[in-house]
Coordinates of C-alpha atoms in Angstrom, one line a residue:
Q480 CA -29.1 38.0 14.3
S481 CA -31.6 35.7 15.5
A482 CA -35.3 34.8 15.4
S483 CA -37.7 31.9 16.9
Y484 CA -41.3 30.9 15.9
E485 CA -43.9 28.4 16.5
T486 CA -44.9 25.7 13.4
D487 CA -47.6 22.7 13.2
A488 CA -44.8 21.3 11.0
S489 CA -43.0 18.6 12.9
P490 CA -39.1 18.8 13.9
D491 CA -38.1 16.5 10.9
E492 CA -40.1 18.4 8.6
V493 CA -38.5 21.8 9.9
L494 CA -34.9 20.6 9.7
A495 CA -35.4 19.0 6.2
E496 CA -36.9 22.2 5.0
A497 CA -34.2 24.0 6.4
R498 CA -31.1 21.6 5.0
K499 CA -33.2 22.3 1.2
V500 CA -33.1 25.9 1.4
L501 CA -29.4 26.2 2.9
R502 CA -27.9 23.7 0.2
K503 CA -29.9 25.8 -2.6
R504 CA -28.0 29.1 -1.4
R505 CA -24.6 27.0 -1.3
F506 CA -24.1 26.7 2.1
R507 CA -22.3 24.0 3.5
V508 CA -25.0 21.8 5.9
D509 CA -23.9 19.5 8.9
V510 CA -27.1 17.6 9.9
G511 CA -27.1 16.9 13.9
K512 CA -29.6 16.0 16.4
G513 CA -32.6 18.2 16.3
A514 CA -30.4 20.9 14.4
V515 CA -28.9 22.1 11.0
A516 CA -25.5 23.7 11.2
S517 CA -24.2 25.4 8.1
E518 CA -21.4 27.8 6.8
K519 CA -20.8 30.0 3.5
G520 CA -17.7 32.4 2.5
Y521 CA -14.7 29.8 2.2
L522 CA -13.8 31.9 -0.9
G523 CA -12.7 34.4 1.4
E524 CA -10.4 32.7 3.2
T525 CA -9.0 30.7 -0.1
G526 CA -8.9 34.6 -1.4
N527 CA -6.4 35.4 1.3
L528 CA -4.8 32.1 0.5
V529 CA -4.1 32.8 -3.3
F530 CA -3.0 36.2 -2.2
H531 CA -0.3 35.6 -0.1
L532 CA 0.7 32.2 -2.4
A533 CA 0.7 34.9 -5.6
L534 CA 2.9 37.5 -3.5
L535 CA 5.7 34.4 -3.2
A536 CA 5.0 33.8 -7.1
L537 CA 5.4 37.4 -8.1
L538 CA 8.9 37.5 -6.3
F539 CA 9.7 34.4 -7.7
A540 CA 9.0 35.7 -11.2
L541 CA 10.7 38.8 -10.7
G542 CA 14.0 37.1 -9.6
L543 CA 13.5 34.6 -12.6
G544 CA 13.9 37.6 -14.7
N545 CA 16.7 39.0 -13.3
V546 CA 18.4 35.7 -13.3
F547 CA 18.1 34.7 -16.7
G548 CA 17.0 38.1 -18.4
Y549 CA 18.8 40.8 -20.0
R550 CA 18.5 44.7 -20.6
G551 CA 20.4 46.9 -23.3
N552 CA 20.3 50.5 -24.8
V553 CA 21.5 51.2 -28.0
V554 CA 21.7 54.3 -30.1
L555 CA 20.4 53.5 -34.0
T556 CA 20.6 56.3 -36.5
E557 CA 18.6 56.5 -39.5
G558 CA 19.8 54.2 -42.3
K559 CA 21.8 51.8 -39.8
T560 CA 21.4 48.2 -38.8
F561 CA 21.3 47.1 -35.2
A562 CA 22.7 43.4 -34.9
N563 CA 21.7 41.6 -31.8
A564 CA 25.6 40.9 -30.5
L565 CA 26.8 41.9 -27.3
S566 CA 29.7 44.2 -28.9
H567 CA 26.8 46.6 -30.8
Y568 CA 25.1 47.5 -27.2
D569 CA 26.2 51.2 -25.9
Q570 CA 25.1 49.6 -22.3
F571 CA 24.2 46.0 -21.8
E572 CA 22.8 44.2 -18.1
P573 CA 22.8 40.6 -18.0
G574 CA 21.3 38.2 -15.7
R575 CA 23.3 36.6 -13.4
Q576 CA 22.9 33.4 -15.2
F577 CA 22.3 34.8 -18.5
D578 CA 24.9 33.7 -21.1
S579 CA 25.3 36.0 -23.9
D580 CA 26.2 33.4 -26.5
R581 CA 22.6 33.0 -26.4
L582 CA 21.4 36.2 -27.5
P583 CA 18.7 35.7 -30.3
P584 CA 20.3 36.4 -33.6
F585 CA 17.3 39.1 -34.6
S586 CA 18.4 42.7 -36.3
I587 CA 16.8 45.9 -36.7
S588 CA 17.1 48.6 -39.2
L589 CA 16.0 52.3 -38.9
D590 CA 14.5 53.8 -42.3
D591 CA 13.2 56.8 -40.9
F592 CA 12.6 58.7 -37.4
T593 CA 9.8 61.6 -37.3
A594 CA 8.9 63.8 -34.2
Q595 CA 6.2 66.1 -34.2
Y596 CA 6.0 69.6 -32.5
A597 CA 2.9 71.7 -31.1
T598 CA 3.8 74.6 -33.6
D599 CA 1.7 77.8 -31.3
G600 CA 0.3 78.1 -28.6
A601 CA 1.9 77.8 -25.0
Q602 CA 2.9 74.3 -25.9
R603 CA 4.8 75.5 -28.7
G604 CA 8.1 73.5 -29.3
Q605 CA 6.6 70.5 -27.2
A606 CA 6.7 67.0 -28.5
T607 CA 3.4 65.6 -30.0
D608 CA 4.3 62.2 -31.3
F609 CA 7.5 60.2 -32.3
Q610 CA 7.3 57.3 -34.9
A611 CA 10.1 55.0 -36.1
K612 CA 10.0 53.4 -39.3
M613 CA 11.9 50.3 -39.2
R614 CA 12.4 46.6 -40.6
F615 CA 13.1 43.8 -38.2
K616 CA 14.5 40.0 -39.1
E617 CA 13.9 37.3 -36.3
S618 CA 17.0 35.6 -38.1
P619 CA 19.4 36.1 -40.6
S620 CA 17.2 33.8 -43.1
S621 CA 13.9 35.0 -41.6
P622 CA 12.0 37.5 -44.1
E623 CA 12.0 41.0 -43.3
K624 CA 8.8 42.4 -41.8
P625 CA 8.1 46.5 -41.2
Y626 CA 7.0 47.7 -38.1
N627 CA 6.1 51.4 -37.0
L628 CA 7.6 51.6 -33.5
R629 CA 6.1 54.1 -31.1
V630 CA 5.8 54.9 -27.5
N631 CA 4.3 52.2 -25.2
H632 CA 4.1 50.2 -28.6
P633 CA 7.1 48.2 -28.2
L634 CA 8.2 45.8 -30.6
E635 CA 8.6 42.2 -29.8
V636 CA 11.0 40.2 -31.8
G637 CA 13.4 37.4 -30.7
G638 CA 11.5 36.8 -27.3
A639 CA 12.6 40.2 -26.6
K640 CA 10.5 43.6 -26.3
V641 CA 12.0 46.9 -28.1
Y642 CA 10.8 50.2 -26.8
L643 CA 11.3 53.7 -27.8
L644 CA 13.0 55.8 -25.3
G645 CA 14.5 59.1 -26.9
H646 CA 16.0 60.7 -30.1
G647 CA 18.1 63.1 -31.3
Y648 CA 19.9 64.7 -34.2
A649 CA 23.2 62.7 -36.3
P650 CA 24.6 65.5 -38.6
R651 CA 26.4 63.8 -41.7
F652 CA 30.0 65.0 -42.4
T653 CA 32.5 64.2 -44.9
V654 CA 36.2 65.0 -43.6
R655 CA 39.0 64.8 -46.4
D656 CA 42.6 65.0 -45.0
A657 CA 45.5 67.1 -46.7
N658 CA 45.8 64.9 -49.8
G659 CA 42.4 65.1 -50.5
N660 CA 41.4 61.3 -49.3
I661 CA 38.3 60.6 -47.6
A662 CA 39.4 60.1 -43.7
Y663 CA 35.8 59.9 -42.7
Q664 CA 32.2 59.9 -44.0
D665 CA 29.0 59.0 -41.6
S666 CA 26.9 60.4 -39.4
V667 CA 27.4 61.5 -35.7
P668 CA 25.1 61.2 -32.9
F669 CA 25.0 64.5 -31.2
L670 CA 23.7 64.4 -27.7
P671 CA 21.3 67.3 -26.9
M672 CA 22.6 70.3 -24.7
E673 CA 18.8 71.4 -24.0
Q674 CA 15.6 69.7 -24.2
R675 CA 13.1 72.4 -25.0
N676 CA 14.6 73.2 -28.7
Y677 CA 17.6 70.5 -28.8
T678 CA 20.8 72.7 -29.1
S679 CA 23.4 69.7 -29.4
E680 CA 26.9 68.9 -29.3
G681 CA 29.1 66.4 -30.6
V682 CA 32.5 65.1 -32.0
I683 CA 33.9 64.1 -35.2
K684 CA 37.2 61.8 -35.5
A685 CA 39.2 61.4 -38.4
P686 CA 42.1 59.1 -37.1
D687 CA 42.9 57.9 -40.6
A688 CA 43.8 61.6 -42.0
E689 CA 47.0 62.2 -43.2
P690 CA 49.8 63.3 -42.4
E691 CA 48.0 64.4 -39.1
Q692 CA 45.0 63.0 -37.5
L693 CA 41.6 65.7 -37.6
A694 CA 38.9 66.0 -35.1
F695 CA 36.0 68.4 -34.5
Y696 CA 34.0 69.8 -31.4
A697 CA 30.6 71.0 -33.3
I698 CA 27.7 72.7 -32.0
L699 CA 24.2 72.2 -34.2
W700 CA 21.5 74.6 -33.9
P701 CA 18.3 73.0 -35.9
T702 CA 16.9 75.7 -36.1
A703 CA 19.3 78.4 -36.2
A704 CA 18.2 82.1 -35.0
A705 CA 19.4 84.9 -33.2
D706 CA 19.1 85.8 -29.8
E707 CA 17.3 88.8 -28.1
S708 CA 20.5 90.9 -28.4
G709 CA 21.4 89.6 -31.9
K710 CA 24.6 88.3 -30.8
Q711 CA 24.3 84.8 -30.3
I712 CA 23.1 82.2 -32.3
V713 CA 20.2 80.0 -30.2
S714 CA 17.9 77.5 -31.8
A715 CA 14.4 78.4 -32.0
F716 CA 12.4 75.3 -32.4
P717 CA 13.4 71.7 -32.0
A718 CA 12.5 70.6 -35.4
P719 CA 15.3 70.8 -38.3
L720 CA 13.8 74.0 -40.0
R721 CA 17.0 76.0 -40.4
P722 CA 19.7 73.8 -39.3
V723 CA 23.3 75.3 -38.6
V724 CA 26.6 73.8 -36.8
T725 CA 29.4 75.8 -35.7
I726 CA 32.9 73.8 -36.2
S727 CA 35.9 73.9 -34.2
S728 CA 39.0 72.0 -35.6
F729 CA 41.5 70.2 -34.6
K730 CA 44.7 68.5 -35.2
G731 CA 47.5 66.2 -33.9
D732 CA 47.0 62.9 -32.1
I733 CA 43.5 61.7 -31.1
G734 CA 44.7 58.8 -29.0
L735 CA 43.0 56.0 -30.9
D736 CA 46.2 54.3 -31.9
E737 CA 47.0 53.2 -28.5
G738 CA 44.1 51.2 -28.0
T739 CA 42.7 53.1 -24.8
P740 CA 38.8 53.2 -24.8
Q741 CA 37.4 56.6 -25.5
S742 CA 34.1 58.2 -25.0
V743 CA 32.6 58.8 -28.7
Y744 CA 31.0 62.0 -27.6
R745 CA 34.5 64.1 -26.2
L746 CA 38.1 65.0 -27.4
E747 CA 40.9 63.7 -25.2
G748 CA 44.1 65.3 -25.0
I749 CA 43.1 69.1 -26.1
G750 CA 46.3 71.1 -25.6
K751 CA 48.6 68.2 -25.3
T752 CA 48.4 65.6 -28.3
L753 CA 45.5 67.5 -30.0
Q754 CA 45.9 71.0 -30.7
P755 CA 43.2 73.6 -31.7
M756 CA 43.8 75.2 -35.4
K757 CA 44.1 78.8 -35.7
D758 CA 41.2 80.4 -37.4
G759 CA 39.5 76.9 -37.3
Q760 CA 36.1 77.9 -36.8
K761 CA 33.4 78.4 -39.2
L762 CA 29.6 78.0 -39.2
L763 CA 28.2 75.5 -41.8
E764 CA 24.7 75.1 -43.0
P765 CA 24.0 71.7 -45.0
G766 CA 25.9 71.2 -48.3
E767 CA 28.6 73.9 -47.3
T768 CA 32.3 73.1 -47.2
F769 CA 35.0 74.1 -44.6
Q770 CA 38.5 74.5 -46.1
L771 CA 40.8 74.2 -42.9
P772 CA 43.6 76.7 -42.5
G773 CA 47.1 75.6 -43.8
N774 CA 45.6 73.2 -46.6
A775 CA 45.1 70.1 -43.6
G776 CA 42.1 69.3 -45.3
S777 CA 38.2 70.1 -45.2
I778 CA 35.1 69.2 -43.8
T779 CA 31.5 69.3 -45.3
F780 CA 28.3 69.2 -43.6
D781 CA 26.3 66.8 -45.7
G782 CA 22.7 67.1 -44.3
M783 CA 20.9 65.8 -41.3
R784 CA 19.7 62.8 -39.9
E785 CA 18.0 61.4 -36.7
W786 CA 18.8 58.8 -34.0
T787 CA 16.9 57.0 -31.7
S788 CA 17.5 55.2 -28.6
L789 CA 16.2 51.9 -28.1
S790 CA 16.0 49.8 -24.9
I791 CA 15.8 45.9 -25.6
N792 CA 14.5 44.2 -22.4
H793 CA 14.2 40.3 -22.3
D794 CA 12.5 39.3 -19.3
P795 CA 11.3 35.5 -18.8
G796 CA 9.4 36.3 -15.6
R797 CA 7.2 39.1 -17.3
V798 CA 4.5 37.0 -17.8
P799 CA 4.4 35.0 -14.9
A800 CA 4.9 37.9 -12.9
L801 CA 1.8 39.5 -14.7
I802 CA -0.4 36.0 -13.7
A803 CA 1.1 36.6 -10.2
A804 CA -0.3 40.4 -9.7
V805 CA -3.5 39.6 -11.2
L806 CA -4.1 36.3 -9.1
A807 CA -3.1 38.8 -6.0
I808 CA -5.6 41.3 -6.9
A809 CA -8.4 39.0 -7.3
G810 CA -7.6 37.1 -4.1
L811 CA -7.3 40.5 -2.0
V812 CA -10.7 41.2 -3.5
A813 CA -11.8 38.2 -2.6
S814 CA -10.7 38.2 1.0
F815 CA -12.2 41.5 1.6
M816 CA -15.4 41.3 -0.5
V817 CA -16.4 37.6 0.5
R818 CA -18.1 37.4 4.1
R819 CA -17.9 34.4 6.5
R820 CA -21.7 33.3 7.4
R821 CA -22.6 30.6 9.5
V822 CA -26.8 29.6 9.8
W823 CA -27.8 27.1 12.8
V824 CA -31.4 26.2 12.7
R825 CA -32.9 23.9 15.4
A826 CA -36.3 22.5 15.9
R827 CA -37.8 20.8 19.2
A828 CA -41.4 19.8 20.3
G829 CA -43.2 22.5 22.2
E830 CA -46.4 22.8 24.3
G831 CA -49.8 21.9 22.7
G832 CA -48.2 19.6 19.9
R833 CA -46.1 22.5 18.3
T834 CA -42.5 22.8 16.9
V835 CA -40.3 25.7 18.3
V836 CA -38.0 26.8 15.8
E837 CA -34.7 29.1 16.5
V838 CA -33.1 30.7 13.6

């Protein structure tokens, strides 16, 4: 774009006015012989530079989190407490330079877990809200504080963030051996076999039972109902409206005495060291007891509890990564939105004593 005109002002007056106007509009001005050169829009170049430097900072921040951070998962049942120690995690992934001895000594207690579901319409049975009411302590000597943990509302404690991932049911059982002594009494986390109505399965192991060890495989229906044929039990709703468990009993050697690690969700050695009991199947509702055949003992379905899976994530690069990401976006916007602009103003003497101005 260009224009030229003539004026009665002298060339020096024209150039002085040009400098004044351009500087007022924040142009950088360079005065030469008979001309004024100006430039504006360096912010776009600065934004481009900031964008690339921020990308490098973002990569550095991600590397910082992977090297010095950690993440782990834990299943916590109502009424239980989790202490932040390596042995208490169900899954733990440390950074390359992370020292497990430096885990902050916080603890979390789960008091109550509540899940709400849609009760009618096409979305019947779909979860609408999850809440975990818990208490936490920054250290053993710190005061205990309450917190309502929800999805996308993590708990920040000990430099880590605690996220709510999933949930399930943990029926409580009491197992007595042939001598009438309590061989096992606790809640057992069951794994969902299907996510719609939370039909779940789990195992109960009583290695302290005498004279023979006892084990059980169980299936839980939170809301037991008959299927369309009327021959099988299904769960009609994910909430525990009418919980029923079916028990299959085993006795023998569970295999824990050898010190070999086992999954808490499956039985090892069935048909070999662990034998199924004849007539050892039974449907139980809360409060009911099944007397095992051959006076081998008994198992009582005490009631229902729930568990929640927690993800504990310590990432020292989270805040630097956020800052770098914001700077990268800001730099990118500036590099695209801010244009480079240059303006030249020349003034020379023309015919008849007038001044010719070229812009």
